[in-house]
Amino acid sequence: WEAGESPRRAVDALLHRIGDSEQLQETSKDFVLKELRAMIWTHRPRLLEAFQTYDRNSLRPPGNQDAAGPDWDPNILGAVTPEMWVGVMKAVLPTPSDFPWIEMRPYIAELADDGKVSYMDFLDRFRNPLSSWLTTKWCETALDRLAHIIEREPSAVFDSIDADGDGKVSYVSLRPFFRKHLYTTEPNSKKERRARDVQCFVLYRQFVSRDTTISRRKFIKILSARKPACSKQCAVGHRLASARLGVVRFFAAPRVCDDCNKAIGAFGENRFCRECDFDLCASCYQERCSRDQAHVNARKKVGESIMQNWYNLDTVHSALIAARCDVARLFAEEDAQGPAAPETMVSRERFVSIVSELVSGDTDSAGEMYNCIVRYLEEQGLDRTSRESDDLKVSELAEALRIVDARELAS
């Protein structure tokens, strides 16, 4: 995997700690599958982009490859042939040119009844529980920010993205919208660029669930339901229009603000709903805008904290993957001959001491990562009330940090 200077230092620190990583290898099959699982998981955004490009190009009219232009985006099928799947894997993942992808396909990608690979199901198959937990929480903050930032009706926003007007948009089409509204500057490192790719990927997954593309109805529903939109919509969810009553309308049909119950002035910039009997005076509108902005600022701060934890987790994962190490080995005693037993207890202090070596000596970040793992495990039902200390078991740390195959969990 592409490792910058910081991940490389993390790998060096880890190898220094665990010694010869060769002793950690399992059987050849298990080792290769474990490596592939991690590699696929870390490259999900680039894989999705490549799959949808292959998918889209396969639907172009024969002999007329350029007729529709570079932004042509038909109704993507969400599936590719095994040959296309192999082509994407070879193009995106850093494996040898002669790597036997076609032979490995049955172990990591299932074929549907039509003989094709559903690439969303394939990409969803590999996941890290803690990372998924963090990015889901980040998505909630990002959706709040999007709902606050966009000025037009969600329907109008969708229509501007849906170039071919078929009522669906793909990841390739929607990613520029996410980038435009969520980031004000260009990424200044490979680490930040990869983080943004992952953020766009998981945010897209929030919209599509198990589908391949986002429907117009679902796009509107999700953005209209966000809390920061209270200055832009009535209680039912209709978008508010802006207008001045004027003197004639003021005396002919007096209006009362639904927030403060006071008469609405003739010349203020008021808000009203075209579809139901809802009015908002200029003063209450500004108050709602202030509440919205305060909420979004707070959510942005929460989102930044979540992503800092994700950065640290990603660094630790990259180091473990590159050094071919597992959690049990990471937390083994330095003079131990093998990995730590699953029931071995790891204190917060020991966790910080070890993990801080992987995150450039940052003990504060390592400590927050420990707290984050505790919160995650408690949300999953971990009860530590009967323990004599707040330590975590090696097996619990391994559960939070492992990259899993969802098919194995279901079987």
CSV table of N, CA, C and O in Angstrom, one decimal, residues 4 10 37 48 55 60 63 81 99-100 108 127 142 159 175 241 300 322 361 383 405 408:
chain,number,residue,atom,x,y,z
A,4,GLY,N,3.3,6.9,3.0
A,4,GLY,CA,4.1,8.1,3.0
A,4,GLY,C,5.1,8.1,4.1
A,4,GLY,O,5.4,7.0,4.7
A,10,ALA,N,5.9,4.5,11.2
A,10,ALA,CA,5.1,3.7,12.0
A,10,ALA,C,5.5,2.2,11.8
A,10,ALA,O,5.6,1.4,12.7
A,37,ARG,N,-7.6,-9.0,1.7
A,37,ARG,CA,-8.8,-8.4,2.5
A,37,ARG,C,-8.4,-7.0,2.9
A,37,ARG,O,-9.2,-6.0,2.7
A,48,LEU,N,-14.1,1.7,-6.3
A,48,LEU,CA,-15.4,2.0,-6.8
A,48,LEU,C,-15.4,2.9,-8.0
A,48,LEU,O,-16.2,2.7,-8.9
A,55,ASP,N,-18.1,0.1,-15.8
A,55,ASP,CA,-19.5,-0.2,-15.9
A,55,ASP,C,-20.1,0.8,-16.9
A,55,ASP,O,-20.9,0.4,-17.8
A,60,ARG,N,-21.7,2.2,-23.5
A,60,ARG,CA,-21.6,3.1,-24.6
A,60,ARG,C,-22.0,2.4,-25.9
A,60,ARG,O,-21.7,1.2,-26.1
A,63,GLY,N,-19.0,1.4,-31.4
A,63,GLY,CA,-18.6,2.2,-32.5
A,63,GLY,C,-18.8,3.7,-32.4
A,63,GLY,O,-18.6,4.5,-33.3
A,81,THR,N,-18.4,-7.9,-15.5
A,81,THR,CA,-18.1,-9.3,-15.8
A,81,THR,C,-16.8,-9.7,-15.0
A,81,THR,O,-16.1,-8.8,-14.6
A,99,PHE,N,-0.1,-11.5,-10.9
A,99,PHE,CA,-0.9,-12.0,-9.8
A,99,PHE,C,-2.1,-12.7,-10.3
A,99,PHE,O,-2.8,-12.2,-11.2
A,100,PRO,N,-2.4,-13.9,-9.8
A,100,PRO,CA,-3.6,-14.8,-10.3
A,100,PRO,C,-4.9,-14.3,-9.8
A,100,PRO,O,-5.6,-15.0,-9.1
A,108,ILE,N,-12.9,-14.3,-2.9
A,108,ILE,CA,-13.2,-12.9,-2.4
A,108,ILE,C,-14.3,-12.2,-3.1
A,108,ILE,O,-14.8,-11.2,-2.6
A,127,ARG,N,-14.6,-5.0,5.8
A,127,ARG,CA,-14.8,-3.8,6.6
A,127,ARG,C,-14.0,-3.9,7.9
A,127,ARG,O,-13.7,-5.0,8.4
A,142,ALA,N,-21.4,15.4,8.4
A,142,ALA,CA,-21.2,15.9,7.0
A,142,ALA,C,-22.6,16.2,6.4
A,142,ALA,O,-22.8,17.2,5.7
A,159,ASP,N,-31.1,17.7,-9.6
A,159,ASP,CA,-31.3,17.8,-11.0
A,159,ASP,C,-30.0,18.4,-11.7
A,159,ASP,O,-29.7,18.1,-12.9
A,175,ARG,N,-19.4,12.7,-6.4
A,175,ARG,CA,-18.2,13.0,-5.7
A,175,ARG,C,-17.8,14.5,-5.8
A,175,ARG,O,-17.4,15.1,-4.8
A,241,ALA,N,-40.0,30.0,1.0
A,241,ALA,CA,-39.8,31.0,0.0
A,241,ALA,C,-39.6,32.3,0.7
A,241,ALA,O,-40.0,32.5,1.9
A,300,LYS,N,-19.3,20.4,12.9
A,300,LYS,CA,-18.0,20.4,12.2
A,300,LYS,C,-16.9,20.1,13.1
A,300,LYS,O,-16.0,19.3,12.8
A,322,ALA,N,1.3,-3.4,6.7
A,322,ALA,CA,2.6,-3.4,6.1
A,322,ALA,C,3.6,-4.3,6.8
A,322,ALA,O,4.5,-4.9,6.1
A,361,GLY,N,4.8,9.4,18.1
A,361,GLY,CA,5.0,9.8,19.4
A,361,GLY,C,3.9,10.6,20.1
A,361,GLY,O,4.1,11.1,21.2
A,383,ASP,N,-19.7,-4.7,28.8
A,383,ASP,CA,-20.0,-4.3,30.2
A,383,ASP,C,-18.7,-4.5,31.0
A,383,ASP,O,-18.2,-5.6,31.2
A,405,ASP,N,-14.4,-10.2,6.9
A,405,ASP,CA,-15.1,-10.6,5.7
A,405,ASP,C,-16.6,-10.8,6.2
A,405,ASP,O,-16.8,-11.7,6.9
A,408,GLU,N,-18.0,-14.3,6.1
A,408,GLU,CA,-17.6,-15.2,7.2
A,408,GLU,C,-18.4,-14.9,8.4
A,408,GLU,O,-18.8,-15.9,9.2
